[in-house]
Amino acid sequence: MDHKSYRKQTHYTMSANPSFGSDELGISKGTILGDHHMVEAFLGEGSFGVVTKCRDTKNNKTVAIKVNKSDPEILLQAKLEIFILEQLRRLDPDRCNIVEWNGYFLDGERICLNFELLDQSLSDYIGDRNNQGLPMREIRPILHQLANALFHLGSVGIVHADLKPVNIMVVNRSESQVRVKLIDFGIACNTSAVIPGDCVGTIGYCAPEIMLGTPYDEAIDMWSLGLVAVELATGVPLYPGEDDYDVLKFIIETQGQLPDHLLESGLYTDSYFIEDNHNEHVETDIKRRCTHNHTPQGELHPDPGGVTLFPAVGRGRPPRLRSSREAPHSRPQSDGQLLLAPPLQQAAENGGGRRLQTSLHPLIVVLMHMCSKVQKTQEGMELPAKEQQVSA
């Protein structure tokens, strides 16, 4: 990656018209995975391996098999995913709008995860409508189902960390009312295991907490849900950009300054922001940006009584961000303004990767409120007394 070393660098897409194979893994149509799963088609691929459509020759059932490469790092990630999926067995997949996991098996040294076969990704579903957006009568139930999924993930203390249209599947597009399920728990984790500075998610969908390296929890999924909501309505992502630097600029330009406490707790804040005491320069700079971007100047409201953040002009993109084991020097205290800027070339060891207490910030409060309303409509939402017994 050019920038942050994201834990997950390549994502797979469930394509309605797959046109690729997997020479690297030695898998082709007709290959038998494990003892009784015959490959019928390829659904997607990524740095981890491939996702195949398979028929179980024992019961003639069609399933989706995620075949992980035998690379040690990928095998470790697959084991972590299994750890999360085992916890999700406490949830009813249909009631909770999450993909049903049927266990795992080995194909040589490769770990294969067995999932129910779903129709198409929400990304493809939007694309089938020429990226013009969906009508509100479709958007409402989709968001309701996704909020339901996140509510149940939170009830068992799990952060998905990569919510986006590609990781949301339409169960059956021929149904009168669209049903969706959340998939891909490859970088999901327990809330209690979150480490500030761990780079997860996808550029354009991850919350500012991730980009800045601050403490986070399941609230980051609520941020992503808001971005998905906009994309459902418009047909295009809200925050385009090649890297986190671009996305942060878009966020600040559209939503205003980031909260001070978010900046103070960020391991990577100094990679994006510098302090500048030249208020006149800031005022001129922001006016020039508003004019250049055809943005009404009244949409941005700097607070003269506090710290205000503005994107810098013509400073370029920062190089690859430091890893989560590194942290910038303490940011000097000042009464000056903060400007978005290329990273400062400084790094120091992070004190043992200590975990900090998480807190919400104002940018996601509205989304949390929206989802809390959905949660209140859920009646009798109690987890099953026993875990589901799902055979591999």
Short mmCIF file of C-alpha atoms in Angstrom, two decimals:
data_model
loop_
_atom_site.label_atom_id
_atom_site.label_comp_id
_atom_site.label_asym_id
_atom_site.label_seq_id
_atom_site.Cartn_x
_atom_site.Cartn_y
_atom_site.Cartn_z
CA MET A 1 0.00 0.00 0.00
CA ASP A 2 1.17 3.56 -0.60
CA HIS A 3 -0.14 4.72 2.71
CA LYS A 4 -1.39 2.99 5.80
CA SER A 5 -0.50 -0.63 6.28
CA TYR A 6 -4.08 -1.85 6.52
CA ARG A 7 -4.52 -5.26 8.03
CA LYS A 8 -6.64 -6.18 5.05
CA GLN A 9 -5.18 -4.89 1.81
CA THR A 10 -7.38 -6.49 -0.84
CA HIS A 11 -11.06 -7.22 -0.71
CA TYR A 12 -13.09 -9.70 -2.69
CA THR A 13 -16.24 -8.96 -4.61
CA MET A 14 -19.14 -11.33 -5.04
CA SER A 15 -19.63 -10.84 -8.76
CA ALA A 16 -22.73 -11.89 -10.64
CA ASN A 17 -20.56 -12.52 -13.70
CA PRO A 18 -17.22 -13.91 -12.51
CA SER A 19 -14.63 -14.23 -15.26
CA PHE A 20 -11.49 -15.38 -13.50
CA GLY A 21 -9.90 -18.53 -12.20
CA SER A 22 -7.14 -19.25 -9.72
CA ASP A 23 -3.99 -20.64 -11.26
CA GLU A 24 -1.96 -19.65 -8.20
CA LEU A 25 -4.00 -21.90 -5.93
CA GLY A 26 -4.35 -24.66 -8.50
CA ILE A 27 -8.14 -24.45 -8.34
CA SER A 28 -10.40 -24.68 -11.37
CA LYS A 29 -13.94 -25.67 -12.19
CA GLY A 30 -14.46 -29.28 -11.12
CA THR A 31 -11.77 -29.21 -8.43
CA ILE A 32 -12.75 -31.06 -5.24
CA LEU A 33 -12.02 -29.06 -2.10
CA GLY A 34 -11.63 -31.14 1.02
CA ASP A 35 -13.47 -34.40 0.50
CA HIS A 36 -16.77 -33.42 -1.05
CA HIS A 37 -17.01 -29.80 -2.22
CA MET A 38 -16.85 -29.49 -6.01
CA VAL A 39 -16.00 -26.07 -7.46
CA GLU A 40 -18.64 -24.83 -9.89
CA ALA A 41 -17.66 -21.16 -10.26
CA PHE A 42 -15.46 -18.39 -8.87
CA LEU A 43 -17.25 -15.63 -6.99
CA GLY A 44 -14.40 -13.38 -5.95
CA GLU A 45 -10.75 -13.09 -5.04
CA GLY A 46 -8.42 -11.11 -2.82
CA SER A 47 -5.02 -11.20 -1.17
CA PHE A 48 -6.29 -13.99 1.10
CA GLY A 49 -7.25 -16.34 -1.76
CA VAL A 50 -10.55 -16.93 -3.55
CA VAL A 51 -14.26 -17.41 -2.89
CA THR A 52 -15.83 -20.22 -4.87
CA LYS A 53 -19.32 -21.50 -5.50
CA CYS A 54 -19.27 -25.19 -4.60
CA ARG A 55 -21.67 -28.10 -4.57
CA ASP A 56 -21.53 -30.45 -1.61
CA THR A 57 -21.52 -33.87 -3.27
CA LYS A 58 -22.89 -35.47 -0.09
CA ASN A 59 -26.15 -33.54 0.06
CA ASN A 60 -26.14 -31.67 -3.28
CA LYS A 61 -26.33 -28.34 -1.45
CA THR A 62 -24.70 -25.29 -3.05
CA VAL A 63 -22.51 -23.17 -0.77
CA ALA A 64 -19.85 -20.46 -0.87
CA ILE A 65 -16.35 -21.60 0.13
CA LYS A 66 -13.68 -19.07 1.07
CA VAL A 67 -10.35 -20.71 0.27
CA ASN A 68 -7.45 -19.12 2.15
CA LYS A 69 -3.90 -19.37 0.87
CA SER A 70 -1.43 -21.44 2.86
CA ASP A 71 0.76 -18.41 3.57
CA PRO A 72 1.49 -18.29 7.35
CA GLU A 73 0.13 -14.76 7.80
CA ILE A 74 -3.06 -15.57 5.89
CA LEU A 75 -3.51 -18.79 7.86
CA LEU A 76 -3.23 -16.80 11.09
CA GLN A 77 -5.83 -14.34 9.83
CA ALA A 78 -8.13 -17.23 8.89
CA LYS A 79 -7.83 -18.64 12.41
CA LEU A 80 -8.72 -15.25 13.86
CA GLU A 81 -11.76 -15.10 11.58
CA ILE A 82 -12.83 -18.56 12.78
CA PHE A 83 -12.49 -17.31 16.36
CA ILE A 84 -14.98 -14.52 15.60
CA LEU A 85 -17.32 -16.78 13.61
CA GLU A 86 -17.47 -19.23 16.51
CA GLN A 87 -18.74 -16.42 18.72
CA LEU A 88 -21.34 -15.46 16.13
CA ARG A 89 -22.86 -18.93 16.37
CA ARG A 90 -24.71 -17.57 19.39
CA LEU A 91 -26.75 -15.49 16.96
CA ASP A 92 -29.50 -16.57 14.59
CA PRO A 93 -28.12 -15.60 11.14
CA ASP A 94 -31.54 -14.91 9.60
CA ARG A 95 -32.89 -12.96 12.54
CA CYS A 96 -29.65 -11.02 12.97
CA ASN A 97 -28.93 -10.34 9.28
CA ILE A 98 -25.49 -11.95 9.24
CA VAL A 99 -24.18 -14.62 6.89
CA GLU A 100 -24.64 -18.20 8.04
CA TRP A 101 -21.35 -19.99 8.67
CA ASN A 102 -21.31 -23.76 8.22
CA GLY A 103 -17.92 -24.40 9.76
CA TYR A 104 -14.53 -25.00 8.15
CA PHE A 105 -12.45 -27.79 6.70
CA LEU A 106 -8.90 -28.29 5.43
CA ASP A 107 -7.84 -28.68 1.85
CA GLY A 108 -4.22 -29.72 2.20
CA GLU A 109 -2.64 -26.86 4.15
CA ARG A 110 -5.39 -24.41 3.22
CA ILE A 111 -8.21 -23.42 5.54
CA CYS A 112 -11.60 -23.35 3.80
CA LEU A 113 -14.55 -21.53 5.35
CA ASN A 114 -18.03 -22.76 4.44
CA PHE A 115 -20.81 -20.13 4.14
CA GLU A 116 -24.35 -20.05 2.84
CA LEU A 117 -24.54 -18.94 -0.79
CA LEU A 118 -26.06 -15.49 -1.20
CA ASP A 119 -27.17 -13.73 -4.37
CA GLN A 120 -25.09 -10.59 -4.99
CA SER A 121 -23.32 -7.79 -3.18
CA LEU A 122 -25.08 -4.54 -2.39
CA SER A 123 -22.43 -2.86 -4.52
CA ASP A 124 -23.49 -4.90 -7.55
CA TYR A 125 -27.14 -4.33 -6.66
CA ILE A 126 -26.57 -0.57 -6.80
CA GLY A 127 -24.54 -0.96 -9.99
CA ASP A 128 -27.41 -2.79 -11.68
CA ARG A 129 -29.36 0.44 -11.30
CA ASN A 130 -26.63 2.38 -13.12
CA ASN A 131 -25.42 3.85 -9.83
CA GLN A 132 -28.40 6.19 -9.72
CA GLY A 133 -29.33 5.33 -6.15
CA LEU A 134 -32.25 3.38 -4.72
CA PRO A 135 -35.75 4.63 -3.88
CA MET A 136 -36.44 5.38 -0.23
CA ARG A 137 -38.86 2.46 0.01
CA GLU A 138 -35.85 0.17 -0.54
CA ILE A 139 -33.31 2.16 1.46
CA ARG A 140 -35.31 2.16 4.70
CA PRO A 141 -35.59 -1.63 5.12
CA ILE A 142 -31.96 -2.15 4.08
CA LEU A 143 -30.71 0.31 6.71
CA HIS A 144 -33.06 -1.20 9.27
CA GLN A 145 -31.57 -4.65 8.63
CA LEU A 146 -27.99 -3.38 8.78
CA ALA A 147 -28.67 -1.53 12.03
CA ASN A 148 -30.18 -4.76 13.33
CA ALA A 149 -27.01 -6.65 12.36
CA LEU A 150 -24.78 -4.11 14.10
CA PHE A 151 -27.00 -4.15 17.18
CA HIS A 152 -26.55 -7.90 17.51
CA LEU A 153 -22.80 -7.73 16.84
CA GLY A 154 -22.57 -5.18 19.64
CA SER A 155 -24.58 -7.46 21.92
CA VAL A 156 -21.78 -10.03 21.72
CA GLY A 157 -19.01 -7.42 21.80
CA ILE A 158 -17.82 -7.63 18.19
CA VAL A 159 -16.68 -4.83 15.87
CA HIS A 160 -17.04 -5.64 12.17
CA ALA A 161 -14.53 -2.92 11.17
CA ASP A 162 -15.10 -3.18 7.41
CA LEU A 163 -18.72 -2.28 6.70
CA LYS A 164 -19.22 -1.26 3.05
CA PRO A 165 -21.50 -2.24 0.13
CA VAL A 166 -19.14 -4.99 -1.04
CA ASN A 167 -19.46 -6.69 2.35
CA ILE A 168 -23.25 -6.56 2.38
CA MET A 169 -25.03 -9.27 0.43
CA VAL A 170 -28.52 -9.31 -1.04
CA VAL A 171 -30.01 -12.68 -0.09
CA ASN A 172 -32.23 -13.01 -3.16
CA ARG A 173 -32.78 -10.11 -5.54
CA SER A 174 -35.96 -11.72 -6.95
CA GLU A 175 -37.77 -11.30 -3.62
CA SER A 176 -40.31 -8.48 -3.41
CA GLN A 177 -38.58 -6.95 -0.38
CA VAL A 178 -34.81 -6.84 -0.35
CA ARG A 179 -33.18 -8.85 2.43
CA VAL A 180 -29.52 -8.25 3.21
CA LYS A 181 -26.87 -9.92 5.32
CA LEU A 182 -23.51 -8.75 6.58
CA ILE A 183 -20.52 -10.83 5.44
CA ASP A 184 -16.72 -10.90 5.68
CA PHE A 185 -15.56 -11.00 9.29
CA GLY A 186 -11.92 -11.25 8.22
CA ILE A 187 -10.84 -8.21 10.23
CA ALA A 188 -13.60 -8.21 12.83
CA CYS A 189 -12.50 -8.25 16.45
CA ASN A 190 -13.77 -8.18 20.00
CA THR A 191 -14.29 -4.71 21.41
CA SER A 192 -12.12 -5.66 24.37
CA ALA A 193 -9.23 -6.53 22.03
CA VAL A 194 -9.12 -3.24 20.13
CA ILE A 195 -5.70 -1.58 20.06
CA PRO A 196 -5.54 2.14 19.14
CA GLY A 197 -3.45 2.58 16.01
CA ASP A 198 -4.44 -0.75 14.48
CA CYS A 199 -5.20 0.07 10.85
CA VAL A 200 -8.34 -1.71 9.70
CA GLY A 201 -11.08 -1.16 7.17
CA THR A 202 -11.25 0.36 3.71
CA ILE A 203 -10.24 3.86 2.64
CA GLY A 204 -13.35 5.95 2.16
CA TYR A 205 -15.46 3.94 4.62
CA CYS A 206 -13.43 3.84 7.83
CA ALA A 207 -14.06 6.35 10.61
CA PRO A 208 -11.70 9.20 11.56
CA GLU A 209 -10.71 7.24 14.67
CA ILE A 210 -9.00 4.66 12.47
CA MET A 211 -7.22 7.21 10.29
CA LEU A 212 -5.97 9.20 13.28
CA GLY A 213 -5.11 6.18 15.43
CA THR A 214 -7.40 6.97 18.35
CA PRO A 215 -9.22 4.52 20.64
CA TYR A 216 -12.29 3.07 18.95
CA ASP A 217 -15.13 0.63 19.47
CA GLU A 218 -18.25 -0.55 17.60
CA ALA A 219 -19.10 3.11 16.92
CA ILE A 220 -16.81 2.95 13.87
CA ASP A 221 -19.35 0.60 12.29
CA MET A 222 -22.03 3.24 12.80
CA TRP A 223 -19.90 5.74 10.89
CA SER A 224 -19.58 3.28 8.01
CA LEU A 225 -23.33 2.65 8.11
CA GLY A 226 -23.93 6.36 7.55
CA LEU A 227 -21.67 6.30 4.50
CA VAL A 228 -23.48 3.25 3.16
CA ALA A 229 -26.79 5.09 3.64
CA VAL A 230 -25.58 7.98 1.50
CA GLU A 231 -24.30 5.61 -1.17
CA LEU A 232 -27.64 3.81 -1.27
CA ALA A 233 -29.39 7.13 -1.89
CA THR A 234 -26.93 8.61 -4.39
CA GLY A 235 -25.37 5.55 -6.01
CA VAL A 236 -21.82 6.80 -5.40
CA PRO A 237 -19.48 6.86 -2.37
CA LEU A 238 -19.67 10.01 -0.25
CA TYR A 239 -15.91 10.32 0.31
CA PRO A 240 -13.82 9.50 -2.76
CA GLY A 241 -10.06 9.62 -2.45
CA GLU A 242 -6.88 7.71 -3.09
CA ASP A 243 -5.75 7.70 0.53
CA ASP A 244 -6.68 8.75 4.06
CA TYR A 245 -5.32 12.25 3.47
CA ASP A 246 -7.86 12.86 0.69
CA VAL A 247 -10.70 11.42 2.76
CA LEU A 248 -9.87 13.53 5.83
CA LYS A 249 -9.92 16.65 3.66
CA PHE A 250 -13.37 15.73 2.36
CA ILE A 251 -14.64 15.08 5.89
CA ILE A 252 -13.40 18.43 7.19
CA GLU A 253 -14.71 20.32 4.18
CA THR A 254 -18.19 18.84 4.54
CA GLN A 255 -18.55 18.38 8.30
CA GLY A 256 -16.22 20.93 9.81
CA GLN A 257 -13.43 20.60 12.33
CA LEU A 258 -12.74 17.38 14.16
CA PRO A 259 -13.25 17.43 17.95
CA ASP A 260 -10.21 18.41 19.99
CA HIS A 261 -10.28 15.24 22.08
CA LEU A 262 -10.12 13.14 18.93
CA LEU A 263 -6.96 14.94 17.83
CA GLU A 264 -5.36 14.86 21.26
CA SER A 265 -5.71 11.08 21.52
CA GLY A 266 -4.60 10.29 17.95
CA LEU A 267 -1.35 8.41 17.46
CA TYR A 268 -1.25 9.65 13.86
CA THR A 269 -2.57 13.19 14.32
CA ASP A 270 0.83 14.69 13.54
CA SER A 271 0.83 12.78 10.27
CA TYR A 272 -2.02 14.95 8.99
CA PHE A 273 -2.14 18.16 11.01
CA ILE A 274 0.27 20.96 11.85
CA GLU A 275 -0.35 24.02 13.99
CA ASP A 276 -0.35 27.43 12.39
CA ASN A 277 -0.78 30.72 14.24
CA HIS A 278 -1.36 32.79 11.10
CA ASN A 279 -5.10 33.27 11.33
CA GLU A 280 -5.21 35.65 8.37
CA HIS A 281 -3.55 33.04 6.18
CA VAL A 282 -6.09 30.48 7.34
CA GLU A 283 -9.03 32.74 6.50
CA THR A 284 -7.64 33.50 3.05
CA ASP A 285 -6.80 29.87 2.48
CA ILE A 286 -10.26 28.58 3.30
CA LYS A 287 -11.95 31.19 1.11
CA ARG A 288 -9.74 30.18 -1.81
CA ARG A 289 -10.64 26.52 -1.29
CA CYS A 290 -14.36 27.28 -1.09
CA THR A 291 -14.20 29.23 -4.34
CA HIS A 292 -12.09 26.57 -6.05
CA ASN A 293 -14.40 23.75 -5.00
CA HIS A 294 -17.58 25.73 -5.77
CA THR A 295 -18.61 25.38 -2.14
CA PRO A 296 -20.72 28.14 -0.55
CA GLN A 297 -18.51 29.89 1.95
CA GLY A 298 -21.31 29.82 4.50
CA GLU A 299 -21.11 26.04 4.74
CA LEU A 300 -17.88 26.18 6.74
CA HIS A 301 -18.06 27.83 10.13
CA PRO A 302 -14.67 28.30 11.79
CA ASP A 303 -14.93 28.83 15.53
CA PRO A 304 -12.78 31.85 16.40
CA GLY A 305 -12.94 30.88 20.05
CA GLY A 306 -11.37 27.46 19.70
CA VAL A 307 -9.10 25.26 17.65
CA THR A 308 -10.28 25.13 14.05
CA LEU A 309 -9.10 22.64 11.47
CA PHE A 310 -8.69 23.45 7.81
CA PRO A 311 -7.35 21.40 4.89
CA ALA A 312 -4.08 22.71 3.56
CA VAL A 313 -3.70 23.67 -0.08
CA GLY A 314 -1.14 22.18 -2.43
CA ARG A 315 0.75 20.25 0.21
CA GLY A 316 0.51 16.90 -1.52
CA ARG A 317 -0.24 13.50 -0.02
CA PRO A 318 1.69 12.01 2.86
CA PRO A 319 3.84 8.95 2.27
CA ARG A 320 3.07 5.60 3.88
CA LEU A 321 2.01 6.03 7.47
CA ARG A 322 4.02 4.53 10.30
CA SER A 323 2.93 1.16 11.62
CA SER A 324 0.77 0.73 14.70
CA ARG A 325 3.90 0.03 16.75
CA GLU A 326 5.12 3.55 16.19
CA ALA A 327 3.72 6.84 17.36
CA PRO A 328 4.58 10.51 16.76
CA HIS A 329 6.24 12.65 19.40
CA SER A 330 3.89 14.49 21.71
CA ARG A 331 2.24 17.34 19.85
CA PRO A 332 3.36 20.71 21.27
CA GLN A 333 0.64 22.72 23.00
CA SER A 334 -0.33 25.94 21.29
CA ASP A 335 -3.23 28.35 20.92
CA GLY A 336 -2.75 28.37 17.18
CA GLN A 337 -4.81 26.94 14.36
CA LEU A 338 -4.40 23.43 12.99
CA LEU A 339 -3.96 22.81 9.29
CA LEU A 340 -4.14 19.50 7.45
CA ALA A 341 -0.61 18.83 6.23
CA PRO A 342 1.82 16.14 5.11
CA PRO A 343 3.14 13.98 7.93
CA LEU A 344 5.97 15.14 10.12
CA GLN A 345 8.99 12.91 9.80
CA GLN A 346 9.16 11.85 13.41
CA ALA A 347 8.41 8.63 15.22
CA ALA A 348 8.83 7.17 18.66
CA GLU A 349 8.05 3.82 20.21
CA ASN A 350 4.47 3.49 21.40
CA GLY A 351 4.46 2.51 25.06
CA GLY A 352 3.78 -1.19 24.74
CA GLY A 353 0.73 -0.74 22.56
CA ARG A 354 -1.29 0.26 25.63
CA ARG A 355 -5.05 0.23 25.25
CA LEU A 356 -6.88 3.46 25.96
CA GLN A 357 -10.43 4.02 27.09
CA THR A 358 -12.79 4.54 24.17
CA SER A 359 -15.19 7.45 23.80
CA LEU A 360 -17.58 8.56 21.08
CA HIS A 361 -17.08 11.79 19.20
CA PRO A 362 -19.72 14.17 17.80
CA LEU A 363 -19.27 13.08 14.19
CA ILE A 364 -21.05 9.79 14.84
CA VAL A 365 -23.59 10.81 17.47
CA VAL A 366 -26.29 11.37 14.84
CA LEU A 367 -25.73 7.92 13.36
CA MET A 368 -25.77 6.34 16.80
CA HIS A 369 -29.06 8.09 17.50
CA MET A 370 -30.51 6.80 14.24
CA CYS A 371 -29.52 3.24 15.06
CA SER A 372 -30.72 3.52 18.66
CA LYS A 373 -34.18 4.29 17.33
CA VAL A 374 -34.06 1.10 15.31
CA GLN A 375 -32.88 -0.83 18.34
CA LYS A 376 -35.84 0.38 20.40
CA THR A 377 -38.22 -1.15 17.88
CA GLN A 378 -36.76 -4.58 18.46
CA GLU A 379 -39.08 -6.52 20.76
CA GLY A 380 -37.97 -9.55 22.71
CA MET A 381 -34.40 -9.46 21.43
CA GLU A 382 -32.82 -12.07 23.67
CA LEU A 383 -29.96 -14.27 22.59
CA PRO A 384 -30.69 -18.00 22.31
CA ALA A 385 -29.90 -19.86 25.52
CA LYS A 386 -27.68 -22.30 23.67
CA GLU A 387 -25.22 -21.85 20.87
CA GLN A 388 -26.30 -23.09 17.50
CA GLN A 389 -24.72 -26.37 16.57
CA VAL A 390 -23.63 -25.99 12.98
CA SER A 391 -21.80 -28.84 11.33
CA ALA A 392 -18.75 -28.28 9.19
#
